[in-house]
Amino acid sequence: MISYVIRRLLLIIPTLFGILVINFIIIQFAPGGPVERIIAKYSFGASDPITRLSGKSVDGNKIVTQSGGPKGVYRGSEALNPAIIKNLEIQFGFDKPAHERFIIMVRDYLCFDFGKSYYRNETVLNIIKEKLPVSLTLGLWSTFIIYLISIPLGIRKAVKDGTPFDTWSSFIVNLFYAIPGFILAVLLIVLFAGGSYLNIFPVRGLISNNWDELSSTAKILDYVWHITLPVICITLPGFATMTMLTKNSFLDEIHKLYVVTARSKGLTENTVLYKHVFRNAMLIVISSFPIAFITAIFTGSMLIEVIFSLDGLGLMGFQAILERDYPIIFATLYIYTLLGLLMKLISDIIYTVIDSRIDFETRGL
């Protein structure tokens, strides 16, 4: 197992490099880069565009991933002093050739140095650390609730396979799966958050403004009050996949010979199901937890955070895209890819912990 882990860790390096190359190339051709955005603001009466960049110094700026056309050619720059354009290129590091910017970026990323945000006088890593707890909260709660409900429901559906219970429960979970989370969020806001009907839940933030003044019990209730709708929006679409995975895993095991043998010995159905079938059937379900958790953090909550104004990684990424804040976009993508690859490795390790018969050493990567 150790050699397998080492091979998988080494495989992460070319995978990350390939993703960085592809995204760096895409960024070079993306219109409306940071230089053009500042030029547009300056052209419409904004003050000095250099001082508007959160007071960042040119010498201290490590950001190296920018977009735009050829050097010195920007839409709307014809009427501006070339010195201003040159200062902007230096400010964003666009005065360097593309290959040099990429080499610097790779070197810094190996040290987890993502530079500074274009529009905030703070390092990207500090910004991510600040936003991460919100996304972690949503990911933990939604993943926990999905497993808490989907596993018993999937087992029940496997036992009742083909019955009316199995039919209507499948219809419900697939209906939730078919409704996008952001559509569900809008629907819940309209119904329960001051839209057109009830005004029960808040639609902004994770805590109230008077949080520090509340008692311990009141803080817990206030926290639950704020996360209810966002967690529902992330959780409901995730029920179908986990429920059907659990059901199919149990169905595969229920019809095997060792189950028939256990039943022929006179064991009760619950003993057969939970003592003999459960361990084998739950192998895939439990091992998929790391991937499900990391997906809930980085992808499942993005639009939900935007809709409910939750200051997490999703809202941060959305704002970074709108502002063309490429250091934040690149850093988030880099971290998400790295964590995704590590979680997949952890899933494989969990496989071997649950069932020692599985041996990845004799298999290819």
XYZ file of N, CA and C in Angstrom, residues 73-286:
642
model
N -1.745 46.819 -26.261
C -2.946 46.955 -27.067
C -4.141 46.586 -26.199
N -4.917 47.580 -25.780
C -6.084 47.365 -24.929
C -7.242 48.194 -25.451
N -8.411 47.620 -25.349
C -9.611 48.311 -25.811
C -9.854 49.562 -24.972
N -10.038 50.704 -25.635
C -10.326 51.959 -24.944
C -9.105 52.701 -24.458
N -7.895 52.226 -24.814
C -6.682 52.864 -24.306
C -6.111 53.912 -25.246
N -6.763 54.135 -26.385
C -6.203 55.017 -27.396
C -6.016 56.442 -26.888
N -6.932 56.917 -26.057
C -6.899 58.302 -25.617
C -6.087 58.501 -24.332
N -5.515 57.444 -23.788
C -4.793 57.552 -22.530
C -3.300 57.711 -22.751
N -2.651 58.299 -21.773
C -1.211 58.458 -21.805
C -0.551 57.079 -21.781
N 0.359 56.781 -22.704
C 1.028 55.471 -22.709
C 1.722 55.152 -21.391
N 2.136 56.179 -20.650
C 2.799 55.939 -19.369
C 1.840 55.284 -18.375
N 0.573 55.675 -18.441
C -0.429 55.075 -17.559
C -0.607 53.592 -17.889
N -0.663 53.286 -19.195
C -0.809 51.892 -19.611
C 0.399 51.079 -19.162
N 1.583 51.673 -19.304
C 2.799 50.973 -18.891
C 2.796 50.705 -17.394
N 2.353 51.681 -16.600
C 2.287 51.493 -15.151
C 1.298 50.400 -14.772
N 0.191 50.353 -15.495
C -0.792 49.299 -15.227
C -0.215 47.924 -15.551
N 0.507 47.818 -16.649
C 1.118 46.537 -17.005
C 2.121 46.099 -15.938
N 2.894 47.052 -15.428
C 3.842 46.724 -14.361
C 3.095 46.336 -13.085
N 2.016 47.082 -12.803
C 1.240 46.819 -11.596
C 0.726 45.391 -11.561
N 0.263 44.892 -12.703
C -0.295 43.547 -12.766
C 0.718 42.505 -13.239
N 1.960 42.903 -13.476
C 2.972 41.965 -13.929
C 2.872 41.607 -15.383
N 2.097 42.363 -16.157
C 1.874 42.039 -17.560
C 2.990 42.554 -18.452
N 4.003 43.176 -17.854
C 5.148 43.648 -18.628
C 6.124 42.519 -18.931
N 5.897 41.354 -18.344
C 6.775 40.204 -18.564
C 6.199 39.313 -19.661
N 7.031 38.578 -20.390
C 6.541 37.622 -21.385
C 5.693 36.525 -20.727
N 4.838 35.913 -21.521
C 3.909 34.907 -20.980
C 4.653 33.733 -20.359
N 5.689 33.242 -21.027
C 6.394 32.075 -20.489
C 7.079 32.405 -19.166
N 7.571 33.631 -19.023
C 8.212 34.028 -17.776
C 7.185 34.136 -16.649
N 6.010 34.676 -16.961
C 4.949 34.766 -15.955
C 4.529 33.374 -15.489
N 4.455 32.428 -16.437
C 4.039 31.074 -16.076
C 5.084 30.402 -15.189
N 6.338 30.562 -15.504
C 7.405 29.959 -14.694
C 7.361 30.516 -13.271
N 7.183 31.831 -13.154
C 7.108 32.452 -11.828
C 5.892 31.930 -11.067
N 4.777 31.788 -11.772
C 3.564 31.300 -11.132
C 3.749 29.884 -10.589
N 4.319 28.994 -11.414
C 4.534 27.612 -10.979
C 5.477 27.578 -9.784
N 6.532 28.367 -9.827
C 7.489 28.404 -8.723
C 6.823 28.838 -7.421
N 6.002 29.896 -7.504
C 5.328 30.394 -6.304
C 4.266 29.426 -5.802
N 3.557 28.785 -6.735
C 2.490 27.867 -6.327
C 3.046 26.640 -5.629
N 4.250 26.221 -5.994
C 4.866 25.091 -5.307
C 5.093 25.397 -3.832
N 5.242 26.670 -3.512
C 5.437 27.118 -2.127
C 4.130 27.633 -1.520
N 3.008 27.430 -2.227
C 1.699 27.927 -1.803
C 1.727 29.456 -1.606
N 2.476 30.111 -2.459
C 2.496 31.568 -2.496
C 1.657 32.004 -3.688
N 0.423 32.411 -3.429
C -0.504 32.779 -4.498
C -0.527 34.275 -4.775
N 0.376 35.012 -4.160
C 0.433 36.443 -4.391
C -0.687 37.191 -3.700
N -0.948 38.400 -4.196
C -1.998 39.245 -3.641
C -3.165 39.371 -4.606
N -4.315 39.619 -4.043
C -5.494 39.900 -4.850
C -5.277 41.188 -5.631
N -5.862 41.264 -6.815
C -5.747 42.478 -7.624
C -6.388 43.681 -6.938
N -7.517 43.453 -6.278
C -8.329 44.563 -5.797
C -8.444 44.624 -4.280
N -7.721 43.768 -3.562
C -7.721 43.807 -2.107
C -6.277 43.808 -1.625
N -5.984 44.609 -0.678
C -4.615 44.714 -0.178
C -4.337 43.595 0.825
N -4.459 42.357 0.333
C -4.296 41.181 1.186
C -3.870 40.008 0.334
N -3.125 39.081 0.927
C -2.687 37.906 0.180
C -3.876 36.991 -0.095
N -3.789 36.277 -1.205
C -4.875 35.374 -1.597
C -5.058 34.270 -0.558
N -3.964 33.779 -0.003
C -4.053 32.692 0.973
C -4.809 33.135 2.217
N -4.573 34.361 2.663
C -5.307 34.875 3.827
C -6.792 35.043 3.516
N -7.101 35.461 2.297
C -8.507 35.623 1.899
C -9.205 34.270 1.901
N -8.531 33.242 1.366
C -9.117 31.900 1.338
C -9.314 31.366 2.757
N -8.329 31.582 3.630
C -8.463 31.142 5.025
C -9.645 31.829 5.703
N -9.881 33.078 5.357
C -10.978 33.828 5.961
C -12.336 33.317 5.503
N -12.427 32.902 4.235
C -13.707 32.471 3.677
C -13.981 30.983 3.893
N -12.933 30.197 4.142
C -13.082 28.739 4.203
C -14.048 28.251 5.278
N -14.073 28.827 6.498
C -14.983 28.299 7.529
C -16.449 28.273 7.119
N -16.885 29.264 6.356
C -18.288 29.292 5.926
C -18.584 28.107 5.014
N -17.724 27.873 4.031
C -17.928 26.754 3.114
C -17.785 25.416 3.827
N -16.855 25.343 4.779
C -16.715 24.109 5.560
C -17.987 23.805 6.344
N -18.580 24.843 6.911
C -19.817 24.658 7.667
C -20.910 24.070 6.793
N -21.118 24.655 5.628
C -22.158 24.160 4.723
C -21.832 22.742 4.250
N -20.561 22.489 3.928
C -20.177 21.163 3.447
C -20.347 20.083 4.498
N -19.947 20.375 5.729
C -20.061 19.388 6.801
C -21.509 19.053 7.101
N -22.327 20.074 7.265
C -23.724 19.827 7.614
C -24.472 19.108 6.488
N -24.285 19.559 5.263
C -25.008 18.940 4.146
C -24.566 17.490 3.945
N -23.257 17.222 4.029
C -22.763 15.851 3.856
C -23.257 14.953 4.986
N -23.225 15.463 6.209
C -23.692 14.683 7.357
C -25.168 14.328 7.213
N -25.992 15.295 6.836
C -27.426 15.045 6.703
C -27.711 14.089 5.545
N -26.987 14.247 4.440
C -27.177 13.352 3.299
C -26.906 11.902 3.702
N -25.803 11.662 4.395
C -25.475 10.299 4.824
C -26.457 9.807 5.885
N -26.861 10.706 6.779
C -27.757 10.314 7.867
C -29.099 9.819 7.336
N -29.574 10.403 6.260
C -30.885 10.035 5.720
C -30.768 9.024 4.583
N -29.782 9.211 3.704
C -29.691 8.387 2.496
C -29.360 6.937 2.796
N -28.503 6.688 3.783
C -28.112 5.302 4.068
C -29.295 4.479 4.587
N -30.018 4.925 5.635
C -31.200 4.146 6.048
C -32.251 4.039 4.943
N -32.432 5.127 4.188
C -33.423 5.097 3.116
C -33.003 4.124 2.017
N -31.724 4.132 1.660
C -31.238 3.207 0.635
C -31.363 1.758 1.064
N -31.080 1.480 2.350
C -31.234 0.109 2.859
C -32.696 -0.319 2.809
N -33.559 0.599 3.214
C -34.992 0.287 3.186
C -35.484 0.030 1.774
N -35.000 0.816 0.820
C -35.401 0.625 -0.567
C -34.894 -0.699 -1.110
N -33.704 -1.129 -0.682
C -33.168 -2.414 -1.141
C -34.005 -3.569 -0.602
N -34.395 -3.469 0.676
C -35.222 -4.512 1.278
C -36.606 -4.550 0.637
N -37.136 -3.385 0.317
C -38.475 -3.274 -0.270
C -38.421 -3.099 -1.785
N -37.402 -3.616 -2.412
C -37.225 -3.430 -3.854
C -38.445 -3.913 -4.641
N -38.944 -3.025 -5.508
C -40.096 -3.368 -6.339
C -41.436 -3.112 -5.711
N -41.481 -2.709 -4.448
C -42.737 -2.431 -3.759
C -43.161 -0.977 -4.016
N -44.405 -0.630 -3.670
C -44.836 0.772 -3.825
C -43.935 1.756 -3.076
N -43.430 1.361 -1.884
C -42.522 2.248 -1.148
C -41.286 2.572 -1.981
N -40.726 1.563 -2.610
C -39.541 1.777 -3.445
C -39.866 2.692 -4.621
N -41.042 2.555 -5.194
C -41.422 3.340 -6.377
C -41.604 4.811 -6.035
N -42.418 5.109 -5.015
C -42.689 6.522 -4.735
C -41.498 7.212 -4.079
N -40.695 6.470 -3.312
C -39.493 7.087 -2.739
C -38.476 7.401 -3.826
N -38.374 6.532 -4.834
C -37.476 6.817 -5.964
C -37.938 8.043 -6.726
N -39.245 8.182 -6.873
C -39.785 9.366 -7.558
C -39.425 10.648 -6.802
N -39.520 10.611 -5.482
C -39.250 11.812 -4.686
C -37.774 12.190 -4.731
N -36.883 11.216 -4.520
C -35.454 11.543 -4.494
C -34.960 11.974 -5.871
N -35.503 11.392 -6.917
C -35.107 11.811 -8.262
C -35.692 13.167 -8.627
N -36.848 13.490 -8.061
C -37.419 14.816 -8.276
C -36.518 15.885 -7.662
N -36.050 15.635 -6.439
C -35.123 16.574 -5.805
C -33.818 16.680 -6.588
N -33.365 15.554 -7.136
C -32.127 15.542 -7.908
C -32.265 16.371 -9.186
N -33.473 16.358 -9.756
C -33.705 17.063 -11.016
C -33.828 18.576 -10.834
N -34.105 19.014 -9.601
C -34.250 20.450 -9.351
C -32.884 21.024 -8.984
N -32.350 21.951 -9.780
C -31.053 22.565 -9.442
C -31.113 23.268 -8.091
N -30.005 23.265 -7.379
C -29.964 23.870 -6.050
C -30.325 25.338 -6.047
N -29.885 26.087 -7.077
C -30.176 27.517 -7.083
C -31.651 27.797 -7.354
N -32.310 26.908 -8.124
C -33.754 27.060 -8.339
C -34.493 26.789 -7.036
N -34.057 25.758 -6.328
C -34.658 25.443 -5.032
C -34.446 26.585 -4.046
N -33.274 27.225 -4.104
C -32.986 28.348 -3.218
C -33.947 29.506 -3.471
N -34.163 29.828 -4.732
C -35.103 30.906 -5.072
C -36.506 30.550 -4.600
N -36.908 29.293 -4.793
C -38.241 28.854 -4.374
C -38.410 28.981 -2.860
N -37.393 28.559 -2.093
C -37.481 28.638 -0.637
C -37.490 30.083 -0.151
N -36.752 30.950 -0.824
C -36.761 32.366 -0.453
C -38.150 32.963 -0.688
N -38.749 32.619 -1.814
C -40.087 33.124 -2.128
C -41.104 32.626 -1.105
N -40.967 31.369 -0.686
C -41.967 30.777 0.206
C -41.726 31.110 1.679
N -40.460 31.122 2.124
C -40.194 31.173 3.562
C -39.279 32.306 4.016
N -38.799 33.129 3.114
C -37.821 34.149 3.520
C -38.218 35.550 3.068
N -39.495 35.852 3.217
C -39.939 37.211 2.923
C -40.194 37.494 1.469
N -40.330 36.449 0.655
C -40.619 36.656 -0.758
C -42.056 37.089 -0.960
N -42.901 36.145 -1.334
C -44.311 36.463 -1.561
C -45.221 35.872 -0.484
N -44.678 35.063 0.395
C -45.514 34.373 1.356
C -45.006 34.588 2.788
N -44.321 33.606 3.356
C -43.897 33.679 4.751
C -42.539 34.364 4.894
N -42.297 34.910 6.080
C -41.009 35.539 6.373
C -40.451 34.914 7.653
N -39.978 33.675 7.519
C -39.525 32.900 8.675
C -38.012 32.908 8.808
N -37.307 32.731 7.694
C -35.851 32.580 7.730
C -35.158 33.806 7.132
N -33.934 34.075 7.588
C -33.147 35.170 6.998
C -32.535 34.741 5.669
N -32.119 35.694 4.870
C -31.536 35.393 3.569
C -30.108 35.928 3.445
N -29.527 36.394 4.536
C -28.168 36.922 4.476
C -27.358 36.448 5.691
N -26.135 35.984 5.435
C -25.185 35.684 6.489
C -25.473 34.400 7.249
N -24.518 34.054 8.139
C -24.646 32.868 8.985
C -25.033 33.200 10.413
N -24.897 34.453 10.797
C -25.253 34.873 12.156
C -25.908 36.239 12.099
N -26.603 36.595 13.178
C -27.266 37.894 13.265
C -26.269 38.977 13.675
N -26.676 40.230 13.500
C -25.803 41.352 13.851
C -25.528 41.433 15.349
N -26.470 40.963 16.168
C -26.302 41.028 17.626
C -25.780 39.704 18.200
N -24.998 38.986 17.414
C -24.488 37.672 17.814
C -23.744 37.715 19.145
N -22.887 38.707 19.330
C -22.072 38.788 20.549
C -22.912 39.021 21.802
N -24.118 39.528 21.641
C -24.967 39.827 22.782
C -25.843 38.644 23.185
N -25.877 37.602 22.388
C -26.764 36.462 22.637
C -26.149 35.494 23.633
N -26.997 34.743 24.304
C -26.538 33.675 25.191
C -26.076 32.486 24.357
N -25.471 31.509 25.012
C -24.951 30.344 24.288
C -26.056 29.595 23.554
N -27.183 29.392 24.237
C -28.313 28.705 23.599
C -28.867 29.514 22.447
N -28.976 30.825 22.652
C -29.500 31.696 21.599
C -28.566 31.721 20.395
N -27.256 31.622 20.626
C -26.307 31.601 19.516
C -26.488 30.346 18.666
N -26.703 29.205 19.345
C -26.916 27.959 18.609
C -28.189 28.046 17.769
N -29.260 28.535 18.385
C -30.528 28.665 17.654
C -30.411 29.652 16.507
N -29.683 30.742 16.724
C -29.502 31.743 15.671
C -28.712 31.161 14.510
N -27.692 30.377 14.839
C -26.874 29.735 13.807
C -27.708 28.750 12.985
N -28.481 27.918 13.667
C -29.342 26.952 12.968
C -30.374 27.676 12.119
N -30.898 28.776 12.643
C -31.897 29.575 11.923
C -31.333 30.098 10.601
N -30.078 30.491 10.602
C -29.469 31.061 9.401
C -29.061 29.998 8.375
N -28.610 28.824 8.834
C -28.092 27.838 7.883
C -29.170 26.900 7.360
N -30.382 26.975 7.889
C -31.422 26.013 7.505
C -31.670 26.000 6.003
N -32.006 27.140 5.429
C -32.323 27.182 4.000
C -31.115 26.844 3.119
N -29.920 27.408 3.361
C -28.776 27.025 2.521
C -28.455 25.531 2.571
N -28.519 24.941 3.771
C -28.206 23.515 3.893
C -29.252 22.673 3.181
N -30.509 23.061 3.270
C -31.568 22.335 2.552
C -31.305 22.358 1.052
N -30.899 23.512 0.532
C -30.669 23.652 -0.906
C -29.496 22.803 -1.384
N -28.498 22.608 -0.547
C -27.359 21.768 -0.922
C -27.670 20.295 -0.704
N -28.445 19.996 0.334
C -28.678 18.613 0.734
C -29.670 17.886 -0.168
N -30.796 18.492 -0.460
C -31.854 17.792 -1.192
C -31.398 17.255 -2.550
N -30.706 18.040 -3.379
C -30.240 17.466 -4.654
C -29.234 16.335 -4.483
N -28.591 16.234 -3.323
C -27.600 15.182 -3.104
C -28.161 13.880 -2.587
N -29.444 13.864 -2.236
C -30.056 12.648 -1.704
C -30.074 11.511 -2.718
N -30.414 11.825 -3.957
C -30.666 10.786 -4.951
C -29.434 9.923 -5.189
N -28.291 10.548 -5.411
C -27.079 9.790 -5.723
C -26.704 8.836 -4.594
N -26.665 9.355 -3.377
C -26.250 8.524 -2.250
C -27.290 7.456 -1.926
N -28.579 7.792 -2.039
C -29.629 6.812 -1.758
C -29.584 5.651 -2.733
N -29.484 5.967 -4.027
C -29.459 4.910 -5.033
C -28.156 4.111 -4.970
N -27.050 4.767 -4.608
C -25.790 4.046 -4.446
C -25.899 3.035 -3.310
N -26.506 3.466 -2.199
C -26.695 2.555 -1.073
C -27.619 1.406 -1.447
N -28.707 1.727 -2.096
C -29.664 0.688 -2.488
C -29.012 -0.354 -3.401
N -28.332 0.109 -4.445
C -27.727 -0.825 -5.405
C -26.629 -1.662 -4.758
N -25.879 -1.067 -3.832
C -24.828 -1.812 -3.140
C -25.425 -2.945 -2.313
N -26.529 -2.664 -1.626
C -27.173 -3.691 -0.810
C -27.839 -4.749 -1.680
N -28.421 -4.330 -2.793
C -29.047 -5.313 -3.681
C -28.014 -6.288 -4.237
N -26.833 -5.783 -4.565
C -25.782 -6.662 -5.076
C -25.366 -7.700 -4.045
N -25.344 -7.299 -2.774
C -24.901 -8.211 -1.723
C -25.998 -9.165 -1.278
N -27.238 -8.689 -1.277
C -28.348 -9.499 -0.765
C -28.519 -10.804 -1.546
N -28.204 -10.770 -2.833
C -28.431 -11.954 -3.668
C -27.206 -12.860 -3.776
N -26.173 -12.602 -2.973
C -24.988 -13.447 -3.026
C -25.174 -14.703 -2.160
N -24.318 -15.701 -2.413
C -24.486 -17.009 -1.780
C -24.300 -16.956 -0.268
N -23.395 -16.102 0.226
C -23.169 -16.096 1.680
C -24.399 -15.594 2.427
N -25.216 -14.772 1.772
C -26.456 -14.304 2.383
C -27.480 -15.438 2.408
N -27.537 -16.174 1.312
C -28.446 -17.336 1.260
C -28.060 -18.342 2.337
N -26.764 -18.543 2.509
C -26.291 -19.484 3.536
C -26.659 -19.007 4.934
N -26.487 -17.725 5.192
C -26.816 -17.170 6.508
C -28.300 -17.320 6.806
N -29.128 -17.104 5.789
C -30.577 -17.254 5.992
C -30.941 -18.715 6.228
N -30.261 -19.621 5.543
C -30.574 -21.053 5.708
C -30.216 -21.552 7.098
N -29.322 -20.818 7.798
C -28.958 -21.200 9.164
C -29.985 -20.720 10.187
N -31.027 -20.036 9.714
C -32.089 -19.588 10.606
C -31.861 -18.225 11.220
N -30.874 -17.469 10.734
C -30.617 -16.131 11.274
C -31.748 -15.183 10.888
N -32.024 -14.237 11.775
C -33.079 -13.270 11.492
C -32.650 -12.357 10.344
N -33.631 -11.708 9.726
C -33.346 -10.834 8.580
C -32.472 -9.655 8.987
N -32.735 -9.105 10.171
C -31.909 -7.982 10.628
C -30.461 -8.414 10.886
N -30.282 -9.602 11.423
C -28.926 -10.109 11.657
C -28.194 -10.306 10.338
N -28.874 -10.879 9.376
C -28.261 -11.080 8.056
C -27.920 -9.745 7.409
N -28.855 -8.802 7.537
C -28.706 -7.521 6.846
C -27.601 -6.674 7.450
N -27.612 -6.551 8.784
C -26.702 -5.603 9.426
C -25.383 -6.227 9.906
N -25.361 -7.561 10.071
C -24.132 -8.201 10.520
C -23.310 -8.727 9.357
N -23.976 -9.210 8.309
C -23.257 -9.831 7.201
C -23.212 -8.932 5.952
N -24.338 -8.335 5.622
C -24.414 -7.567 4.377
C -23.850 -6.161 4.539
N -24.083 -5.570 5.697
C -23.797 -4.139 5.878
C -22.340 -3.796 5.573
N -21.407 -4.557 6.115
C -19.986 -4.223 5.940
C -19.573 -4.231 4.473
N -20.006 -5.266 3.746
C -19.632 -5.354 2.335
C -20.347 -4.308 1.486
N -21.615 -4.077 1.790
C -22.399 -3.143 0.984
C -21.965 -1.692 1.203
N -21.525 -1.378 2.422
C -21.182 0.005 2.743
C -19.773 0.384 2.314
N -19.054 -0.532 1.703
C -17.683 -0.259 1.288
C -17.624 0.942 0.343
N -18.418 0.918 -0.709
C -18.409 2.005 -1.685
C -18.978 3.277 -1.076
N -20.023 3.147 -0.273
C -20.702 4.314 0.286
C -19.787 5.092 1.224
N -19.146 4.368 2.148
C -18.285 5.036 3.125
C -17.035 5.614 2.462
